[in-house]
PDB file of C-alpha atoms in Angstrom:
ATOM      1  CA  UNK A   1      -7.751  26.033 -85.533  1.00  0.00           C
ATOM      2  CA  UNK A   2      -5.094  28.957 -86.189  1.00  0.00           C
ATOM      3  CA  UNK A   3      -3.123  30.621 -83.260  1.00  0.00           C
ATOM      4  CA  UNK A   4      -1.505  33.287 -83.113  1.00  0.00           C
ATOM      5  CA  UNK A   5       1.043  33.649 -79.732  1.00  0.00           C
ATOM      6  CA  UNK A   6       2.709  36.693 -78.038  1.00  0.00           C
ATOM      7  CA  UNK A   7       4.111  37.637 -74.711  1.00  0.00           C
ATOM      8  CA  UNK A   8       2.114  40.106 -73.447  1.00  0.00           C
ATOM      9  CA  UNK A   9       4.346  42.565 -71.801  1.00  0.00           C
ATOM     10  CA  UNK A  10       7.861  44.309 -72.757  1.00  0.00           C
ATOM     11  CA  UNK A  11       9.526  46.796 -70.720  1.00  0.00           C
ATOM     12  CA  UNK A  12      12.497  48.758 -72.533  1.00  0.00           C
ATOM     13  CA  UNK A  13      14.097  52.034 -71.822  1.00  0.00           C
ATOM     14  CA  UNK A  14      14.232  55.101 -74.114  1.00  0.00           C
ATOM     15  CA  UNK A  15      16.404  54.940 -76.683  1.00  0.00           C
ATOM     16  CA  UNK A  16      16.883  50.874 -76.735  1.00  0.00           C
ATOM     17  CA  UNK A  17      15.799  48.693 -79.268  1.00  0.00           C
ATOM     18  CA  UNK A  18      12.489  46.586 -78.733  1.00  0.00           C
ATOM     19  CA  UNK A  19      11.934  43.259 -80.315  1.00  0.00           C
ATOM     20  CA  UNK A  20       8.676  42.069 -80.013  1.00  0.00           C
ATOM     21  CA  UNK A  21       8.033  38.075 -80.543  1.00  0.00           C
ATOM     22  CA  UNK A  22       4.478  36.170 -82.628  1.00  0.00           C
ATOM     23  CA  UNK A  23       4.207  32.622 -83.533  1.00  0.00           C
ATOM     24  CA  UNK A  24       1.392  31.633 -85.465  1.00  0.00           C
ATOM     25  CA  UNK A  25       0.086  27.969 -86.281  1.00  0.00           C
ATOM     26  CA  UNK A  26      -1.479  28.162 -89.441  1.00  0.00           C
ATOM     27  CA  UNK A  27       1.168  26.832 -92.240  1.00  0.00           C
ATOM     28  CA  UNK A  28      -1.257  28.572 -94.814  1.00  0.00           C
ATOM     29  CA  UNK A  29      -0.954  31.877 -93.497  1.00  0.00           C
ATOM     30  CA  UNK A  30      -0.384  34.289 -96.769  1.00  0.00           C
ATOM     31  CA  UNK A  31       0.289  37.543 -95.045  1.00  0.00           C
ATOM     32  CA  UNK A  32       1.152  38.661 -91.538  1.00  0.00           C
ATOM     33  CA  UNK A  33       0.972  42.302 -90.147  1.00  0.00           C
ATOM     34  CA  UNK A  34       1.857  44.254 -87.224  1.00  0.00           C
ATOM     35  CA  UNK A  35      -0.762  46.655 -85.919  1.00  0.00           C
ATOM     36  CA  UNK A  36      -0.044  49.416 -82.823  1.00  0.00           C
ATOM     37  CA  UNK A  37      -3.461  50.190 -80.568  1.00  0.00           C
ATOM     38  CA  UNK A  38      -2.772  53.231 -78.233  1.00  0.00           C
ATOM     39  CA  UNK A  39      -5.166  53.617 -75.608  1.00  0.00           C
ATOM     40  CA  UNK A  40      -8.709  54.217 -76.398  1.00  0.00           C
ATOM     41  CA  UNK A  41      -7.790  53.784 -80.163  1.00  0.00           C
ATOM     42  CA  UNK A  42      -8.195  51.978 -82.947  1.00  0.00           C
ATOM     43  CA  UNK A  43      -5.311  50.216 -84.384  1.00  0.00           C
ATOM     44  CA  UNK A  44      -2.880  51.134 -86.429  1.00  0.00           C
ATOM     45  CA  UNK A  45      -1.091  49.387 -89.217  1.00  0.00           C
ATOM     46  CA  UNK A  46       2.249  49.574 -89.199  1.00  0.00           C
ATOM     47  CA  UNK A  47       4.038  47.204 -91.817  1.00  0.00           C
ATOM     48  CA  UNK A  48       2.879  43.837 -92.944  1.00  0.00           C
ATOM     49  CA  UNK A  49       5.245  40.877 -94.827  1.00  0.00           C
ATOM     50  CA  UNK A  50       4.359  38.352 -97.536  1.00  0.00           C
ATOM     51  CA  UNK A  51       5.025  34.789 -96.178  1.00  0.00           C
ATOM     52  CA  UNK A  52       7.467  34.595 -99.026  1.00  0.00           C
ATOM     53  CA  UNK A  53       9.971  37.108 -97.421  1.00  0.00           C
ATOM     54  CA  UNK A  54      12.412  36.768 -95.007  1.00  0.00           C
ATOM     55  CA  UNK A  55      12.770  40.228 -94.072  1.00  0.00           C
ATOM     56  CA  UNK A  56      11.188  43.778 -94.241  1.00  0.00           C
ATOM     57  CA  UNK A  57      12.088  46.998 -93.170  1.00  0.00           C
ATOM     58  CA  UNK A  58      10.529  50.376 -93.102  1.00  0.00           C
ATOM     59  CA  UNK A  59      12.561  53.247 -91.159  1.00  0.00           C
ATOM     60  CA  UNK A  60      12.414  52.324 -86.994  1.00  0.00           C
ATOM     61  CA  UNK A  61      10.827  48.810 -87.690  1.00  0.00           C
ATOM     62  CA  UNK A  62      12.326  45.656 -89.142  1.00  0.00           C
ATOM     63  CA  UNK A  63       9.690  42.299 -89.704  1.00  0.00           C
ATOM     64  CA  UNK A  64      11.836  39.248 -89.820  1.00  0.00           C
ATOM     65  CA  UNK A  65      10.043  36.075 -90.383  1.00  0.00           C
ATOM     66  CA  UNK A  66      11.259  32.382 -89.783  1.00  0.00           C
ATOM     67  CA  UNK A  67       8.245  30.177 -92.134  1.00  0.00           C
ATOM     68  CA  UNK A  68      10.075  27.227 -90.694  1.00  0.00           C
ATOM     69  CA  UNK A  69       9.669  28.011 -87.401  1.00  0.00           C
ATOM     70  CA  UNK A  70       6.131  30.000 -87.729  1.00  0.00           C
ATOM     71  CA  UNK A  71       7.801  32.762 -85.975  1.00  0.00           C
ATOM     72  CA  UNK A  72       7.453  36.680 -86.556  1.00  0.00           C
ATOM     73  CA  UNK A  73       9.314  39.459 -85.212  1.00  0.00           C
ATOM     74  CA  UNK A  74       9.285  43.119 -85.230  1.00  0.00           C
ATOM     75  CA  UNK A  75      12.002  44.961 -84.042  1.00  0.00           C
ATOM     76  CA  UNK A  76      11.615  48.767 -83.231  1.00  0.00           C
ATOM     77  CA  UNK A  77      14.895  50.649 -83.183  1.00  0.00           C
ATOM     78  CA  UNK A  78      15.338  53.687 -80.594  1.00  0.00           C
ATOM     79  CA  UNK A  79      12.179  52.976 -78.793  1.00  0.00           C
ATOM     80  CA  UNK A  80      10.714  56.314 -77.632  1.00  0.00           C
ATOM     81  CA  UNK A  81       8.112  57.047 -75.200  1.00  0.00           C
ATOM     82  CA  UNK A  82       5.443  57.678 -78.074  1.00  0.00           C
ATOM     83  CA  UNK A  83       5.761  53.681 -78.791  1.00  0.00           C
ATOM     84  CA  UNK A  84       4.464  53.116 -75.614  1.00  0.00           C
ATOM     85  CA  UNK A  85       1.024  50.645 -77.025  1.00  0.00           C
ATOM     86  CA  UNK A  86       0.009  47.479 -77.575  1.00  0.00           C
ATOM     87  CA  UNK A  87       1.401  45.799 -80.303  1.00  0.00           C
ATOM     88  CA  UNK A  88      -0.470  42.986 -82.494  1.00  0.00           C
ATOM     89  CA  UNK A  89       0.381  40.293 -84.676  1.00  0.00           C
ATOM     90  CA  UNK A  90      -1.911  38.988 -87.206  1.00  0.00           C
ATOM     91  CA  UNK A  91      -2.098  36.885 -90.140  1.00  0.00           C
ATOM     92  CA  UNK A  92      -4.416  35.981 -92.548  1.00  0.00           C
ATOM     93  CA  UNK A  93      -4.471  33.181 -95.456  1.00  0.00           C
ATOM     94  CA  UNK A  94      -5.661  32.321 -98.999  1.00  0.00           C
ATOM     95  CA  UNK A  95      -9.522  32.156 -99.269  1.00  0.00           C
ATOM     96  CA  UNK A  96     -10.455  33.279 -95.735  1.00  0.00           C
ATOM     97  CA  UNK A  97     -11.397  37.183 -97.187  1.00  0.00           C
ATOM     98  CA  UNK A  98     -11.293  39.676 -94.717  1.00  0.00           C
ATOM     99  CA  UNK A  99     -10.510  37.593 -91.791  1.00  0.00           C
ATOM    100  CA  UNK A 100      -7.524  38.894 -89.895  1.00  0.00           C
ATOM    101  CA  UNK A 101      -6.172  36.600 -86.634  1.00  0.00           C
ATOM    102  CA  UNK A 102      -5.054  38.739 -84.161  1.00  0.00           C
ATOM    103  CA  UNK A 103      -2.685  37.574 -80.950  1.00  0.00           C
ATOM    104  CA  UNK A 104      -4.014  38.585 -77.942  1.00  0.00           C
ATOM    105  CA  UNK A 105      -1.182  41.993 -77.703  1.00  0.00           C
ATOM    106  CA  UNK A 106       2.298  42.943 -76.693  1.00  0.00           C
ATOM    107  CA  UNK A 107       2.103  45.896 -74.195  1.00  0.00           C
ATOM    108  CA  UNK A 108       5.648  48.175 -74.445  1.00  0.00           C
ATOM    109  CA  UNK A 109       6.313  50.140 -72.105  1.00  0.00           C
ATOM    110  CA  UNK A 110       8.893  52.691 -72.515  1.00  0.00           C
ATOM    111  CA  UNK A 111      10.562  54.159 -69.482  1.00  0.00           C
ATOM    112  CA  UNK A 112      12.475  57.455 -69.903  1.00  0.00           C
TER     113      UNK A 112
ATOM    114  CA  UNK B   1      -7.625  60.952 -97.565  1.00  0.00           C
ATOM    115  CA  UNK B   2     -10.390  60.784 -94.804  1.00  0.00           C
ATOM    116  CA  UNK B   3      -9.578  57.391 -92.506  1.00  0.00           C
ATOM    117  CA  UNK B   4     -12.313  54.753 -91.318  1.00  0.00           C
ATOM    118  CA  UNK B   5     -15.059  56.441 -89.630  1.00  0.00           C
ATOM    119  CA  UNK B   6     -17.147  54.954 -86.982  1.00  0.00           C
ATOM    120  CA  UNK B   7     -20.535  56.319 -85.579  1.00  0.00           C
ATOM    121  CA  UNK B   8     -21.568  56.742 -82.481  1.00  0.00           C
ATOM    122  CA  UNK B   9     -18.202  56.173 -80.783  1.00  0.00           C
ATOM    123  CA  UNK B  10     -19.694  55.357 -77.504  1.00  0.00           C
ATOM    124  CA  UNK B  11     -22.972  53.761 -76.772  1.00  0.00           C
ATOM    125  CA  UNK B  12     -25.002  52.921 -73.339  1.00  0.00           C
ATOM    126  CA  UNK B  13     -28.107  49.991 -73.943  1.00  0.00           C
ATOM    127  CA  UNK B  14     -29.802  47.225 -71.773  1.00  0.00           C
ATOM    128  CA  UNK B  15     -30.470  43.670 -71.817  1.00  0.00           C
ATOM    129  CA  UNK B  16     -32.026  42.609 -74.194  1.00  0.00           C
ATOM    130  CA  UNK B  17     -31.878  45.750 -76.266  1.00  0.00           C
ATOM    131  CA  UNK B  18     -30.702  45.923 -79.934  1.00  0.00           C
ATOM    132  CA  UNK B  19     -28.136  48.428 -81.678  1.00  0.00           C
ATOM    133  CA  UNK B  20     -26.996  49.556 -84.624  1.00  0.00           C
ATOM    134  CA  UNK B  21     -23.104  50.631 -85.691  1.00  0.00           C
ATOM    135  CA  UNK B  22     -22.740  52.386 -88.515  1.00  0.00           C
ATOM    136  CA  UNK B  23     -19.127  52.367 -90.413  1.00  0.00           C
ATOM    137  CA  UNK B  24     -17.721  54.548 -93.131  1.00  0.00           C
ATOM    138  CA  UNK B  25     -14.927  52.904 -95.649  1.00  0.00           C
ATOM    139  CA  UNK B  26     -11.871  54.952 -97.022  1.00  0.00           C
ATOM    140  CA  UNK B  27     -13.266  56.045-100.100  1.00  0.00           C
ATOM    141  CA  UNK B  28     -12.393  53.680-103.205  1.00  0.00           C
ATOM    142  CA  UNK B  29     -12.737  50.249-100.440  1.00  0.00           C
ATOM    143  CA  UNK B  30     -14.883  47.854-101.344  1.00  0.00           C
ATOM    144  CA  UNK B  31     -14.278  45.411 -98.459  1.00  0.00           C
ATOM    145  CA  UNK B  32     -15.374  45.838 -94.957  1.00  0.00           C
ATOM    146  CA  UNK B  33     -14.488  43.654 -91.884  1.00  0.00           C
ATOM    147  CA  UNK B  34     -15.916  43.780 -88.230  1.00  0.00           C
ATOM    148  CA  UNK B  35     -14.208  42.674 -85.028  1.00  0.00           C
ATOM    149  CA  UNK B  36     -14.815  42.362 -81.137  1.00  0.00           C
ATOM    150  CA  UNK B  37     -12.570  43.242 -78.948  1.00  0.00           C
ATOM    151  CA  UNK B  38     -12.692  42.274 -75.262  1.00  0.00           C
ATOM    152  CA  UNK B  39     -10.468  42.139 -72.319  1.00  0.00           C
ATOM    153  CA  UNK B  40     -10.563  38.034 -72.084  1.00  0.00           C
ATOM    154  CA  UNK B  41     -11.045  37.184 -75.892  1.00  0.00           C
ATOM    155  CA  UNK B  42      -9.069  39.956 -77.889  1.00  0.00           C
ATOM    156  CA  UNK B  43     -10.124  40.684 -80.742  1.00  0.00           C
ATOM    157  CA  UNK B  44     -12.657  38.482 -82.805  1.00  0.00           C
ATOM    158  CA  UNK B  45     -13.536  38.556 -86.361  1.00  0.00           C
ATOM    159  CA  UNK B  46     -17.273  39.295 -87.041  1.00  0.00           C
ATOM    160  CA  UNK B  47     -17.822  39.696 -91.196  1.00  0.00           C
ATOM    161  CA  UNK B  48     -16.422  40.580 -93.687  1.00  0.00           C
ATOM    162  CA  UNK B  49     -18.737  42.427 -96.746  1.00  0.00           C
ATOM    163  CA  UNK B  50     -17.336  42.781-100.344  1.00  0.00           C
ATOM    164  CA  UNK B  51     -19.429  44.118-102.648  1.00  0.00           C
ATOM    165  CA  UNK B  52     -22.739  44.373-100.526  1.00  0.00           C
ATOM    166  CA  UNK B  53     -22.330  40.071-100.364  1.00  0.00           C
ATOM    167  CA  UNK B  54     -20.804  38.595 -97.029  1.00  0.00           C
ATOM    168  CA  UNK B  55     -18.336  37.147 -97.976  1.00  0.00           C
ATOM    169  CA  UNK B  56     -16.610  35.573 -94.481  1.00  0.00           C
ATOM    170  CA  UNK B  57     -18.128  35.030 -90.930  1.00  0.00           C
ATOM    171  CA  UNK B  58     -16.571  34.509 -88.001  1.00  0.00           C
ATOM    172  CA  UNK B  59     -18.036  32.131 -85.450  1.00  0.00           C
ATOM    173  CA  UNK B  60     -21.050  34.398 -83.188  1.00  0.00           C
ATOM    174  CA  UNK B  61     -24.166  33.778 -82.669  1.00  0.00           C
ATOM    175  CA  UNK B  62     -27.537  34.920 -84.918  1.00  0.00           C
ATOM    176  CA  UNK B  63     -27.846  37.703 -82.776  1.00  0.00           C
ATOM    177  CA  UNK B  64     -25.244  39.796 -84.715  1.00  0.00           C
ATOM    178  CA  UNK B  65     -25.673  40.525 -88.146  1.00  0.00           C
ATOM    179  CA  UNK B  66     -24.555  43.067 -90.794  1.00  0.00           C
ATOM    180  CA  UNK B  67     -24.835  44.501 -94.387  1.00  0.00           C
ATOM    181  CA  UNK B  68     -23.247  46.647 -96.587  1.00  0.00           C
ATOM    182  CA  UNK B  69     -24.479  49.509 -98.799  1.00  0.00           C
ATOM    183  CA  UNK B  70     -23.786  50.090-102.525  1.00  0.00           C
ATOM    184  CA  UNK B  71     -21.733  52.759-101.301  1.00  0.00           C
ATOM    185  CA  UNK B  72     -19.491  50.315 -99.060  1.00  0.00           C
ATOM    186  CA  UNK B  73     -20.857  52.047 -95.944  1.00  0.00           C
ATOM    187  CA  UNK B  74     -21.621  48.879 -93.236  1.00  0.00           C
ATOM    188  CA  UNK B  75     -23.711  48.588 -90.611  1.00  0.00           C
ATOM    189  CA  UNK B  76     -23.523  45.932 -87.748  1.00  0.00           C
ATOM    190  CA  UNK B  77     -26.725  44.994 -85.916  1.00  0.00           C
ATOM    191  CA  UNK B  78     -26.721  43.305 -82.794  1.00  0.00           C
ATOM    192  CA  UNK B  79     -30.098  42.103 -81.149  1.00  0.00           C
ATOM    193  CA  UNK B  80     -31.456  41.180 -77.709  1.00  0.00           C
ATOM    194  CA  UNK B  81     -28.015  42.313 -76.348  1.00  0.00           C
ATOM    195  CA  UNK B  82     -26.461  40.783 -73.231  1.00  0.00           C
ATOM    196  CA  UNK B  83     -24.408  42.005 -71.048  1.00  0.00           C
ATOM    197  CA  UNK B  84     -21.602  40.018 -72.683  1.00  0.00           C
ATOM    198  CA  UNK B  85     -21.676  41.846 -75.974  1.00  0.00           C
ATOM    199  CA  UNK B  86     -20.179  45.049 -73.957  1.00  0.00           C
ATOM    200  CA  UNK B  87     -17.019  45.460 -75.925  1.00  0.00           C
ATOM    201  CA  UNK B  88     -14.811  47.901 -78.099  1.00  0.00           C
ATOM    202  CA  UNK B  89     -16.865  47.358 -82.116  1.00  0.00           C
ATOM    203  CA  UNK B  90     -13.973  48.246 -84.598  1.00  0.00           C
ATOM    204  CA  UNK B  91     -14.563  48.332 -88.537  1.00  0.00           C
ATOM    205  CA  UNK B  92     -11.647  47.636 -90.746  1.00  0.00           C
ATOM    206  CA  UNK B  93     -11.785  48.539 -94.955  1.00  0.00           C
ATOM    207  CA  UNK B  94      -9.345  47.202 -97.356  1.00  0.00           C
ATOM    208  CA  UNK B  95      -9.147  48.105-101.152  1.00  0.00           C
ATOM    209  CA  UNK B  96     -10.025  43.902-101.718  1.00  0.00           C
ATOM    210  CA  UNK B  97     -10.807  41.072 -99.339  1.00  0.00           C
ATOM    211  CA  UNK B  98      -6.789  39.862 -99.269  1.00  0.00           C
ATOM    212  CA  UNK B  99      -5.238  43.636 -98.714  1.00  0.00           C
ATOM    213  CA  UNK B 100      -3.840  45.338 -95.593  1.00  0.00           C
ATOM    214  CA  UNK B 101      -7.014  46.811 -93.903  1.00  0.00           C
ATOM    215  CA  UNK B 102      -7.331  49.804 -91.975  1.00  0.00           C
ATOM    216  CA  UNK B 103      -9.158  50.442 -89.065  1.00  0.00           C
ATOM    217  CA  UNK B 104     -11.679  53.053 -87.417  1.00  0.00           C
ATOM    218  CA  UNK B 105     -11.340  54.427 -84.303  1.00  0.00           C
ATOM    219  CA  UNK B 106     -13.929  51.703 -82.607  1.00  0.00           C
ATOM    220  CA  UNK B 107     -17.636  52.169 -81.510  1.00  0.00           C
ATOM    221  CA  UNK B 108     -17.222  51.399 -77.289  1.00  0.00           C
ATOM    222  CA  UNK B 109     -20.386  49.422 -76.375  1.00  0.00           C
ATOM    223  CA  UNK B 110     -21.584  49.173 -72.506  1.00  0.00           C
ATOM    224  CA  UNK B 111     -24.224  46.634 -72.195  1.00  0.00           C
ATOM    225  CA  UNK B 112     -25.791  47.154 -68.408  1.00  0.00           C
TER     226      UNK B 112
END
């Protein structure tokens, strides 16, 4: 069945950049998405790419995606404290409505 | 434009107890997904409604079931609950079953 990997913790300091890592299985996957969860939230979507691009970016964050390789990236430029949260990957495919894959989570920490 | 809203938030049963979560779609989304999340399995997909029709479901048992109003409001049901089924309920709406969904804040389930 589909898989979706990440290392589950990444420690950066204030003001670094963070690049947090995904590979994913599933050759069919359509579209892939990084969410944020802060504690005792929901989660929040922060950018998503086709699997047709290569690259996305959206002010702090940049998606790079390697189909070849089934890996996904999201870089966060001058990390701050407030991105301290879990970070997920997900993906989702043609004719599977609704029905998001989530990694288990990325926890950042950002140290001052 | 109002977010995902999920009611109650936080909610004490027994064993063997049922329970109903009630969620509230951005206005103008007609698709509505519902996930687990735990501490050892992540999150899980649930169902997905389109239209008032499930459309997707993701591999649980009987006990959990759902529907969806014509109004796109959802409601999850989950019978004869076990202490298992204590988790973090979060409802996710999407404008159709293959956009970027956004999610509620989470109904937090203790099962004792």
């Amino acid at each position: 069945g589909e898989d979706v990997e990440q290392s589950l913790f990444l420690s950066v300091r204030e003001g670094d950049s963070s690049v947090i890592n995904c590979t994913y299985t599933d050759s069919s996957s359509t579209y892939l998405y990084w969410y944020k969860q802060e504690p005792g939230a929901g989660l929040q979507l922060l950018t998503y790419i086709f699997s047709n691009m290569d690259m996305k970016q959206d002010q702090r964050l940049t998606v790079l995606l390697n189909k070849k390789d089934k890996h996904l990236s999201l870089r966060i430029a001058d990390t701050q404290t407030g991105d301290s949260a879990i970070y997920f990957c997900a993906e989702t495919e043609e004719g599977s409505q609704g029905n998001l894959i989530f990694g288990k989570g990325t926890k950042l920490s950002v140290k001052p | 434009k109002a977010g995902v809203t999920q009611t109650p938030r936080y909610l004490i049963k027994t064993r063997g107890q049922q329970v109903t979560l009630s969620c509230s779609p951005i206005s103008g989304h007609r698709s509505v997904s519902w996930y687990q999340q735990t501490p050892g399995q992540g999150l899980q997909f649930l169902f997905e409604y389109f239209s008032e029709t499930q459309r997707n479901k993701g591999n649980f048992p009987g006990r959990f079931s759902g529907r969806q109003f014509s109004n796109s409001r959802s409601e999850m049901n989950v019978s004869t609950l076990e202490l298992g089924d204590s988790a973090l309920y979060l409802c996710a709406s999407s404008v159709g079953s293959y956009n970027e969904q956004f999610f509620g804040p989470g109904t937090r389930l203790t099962v004792l």
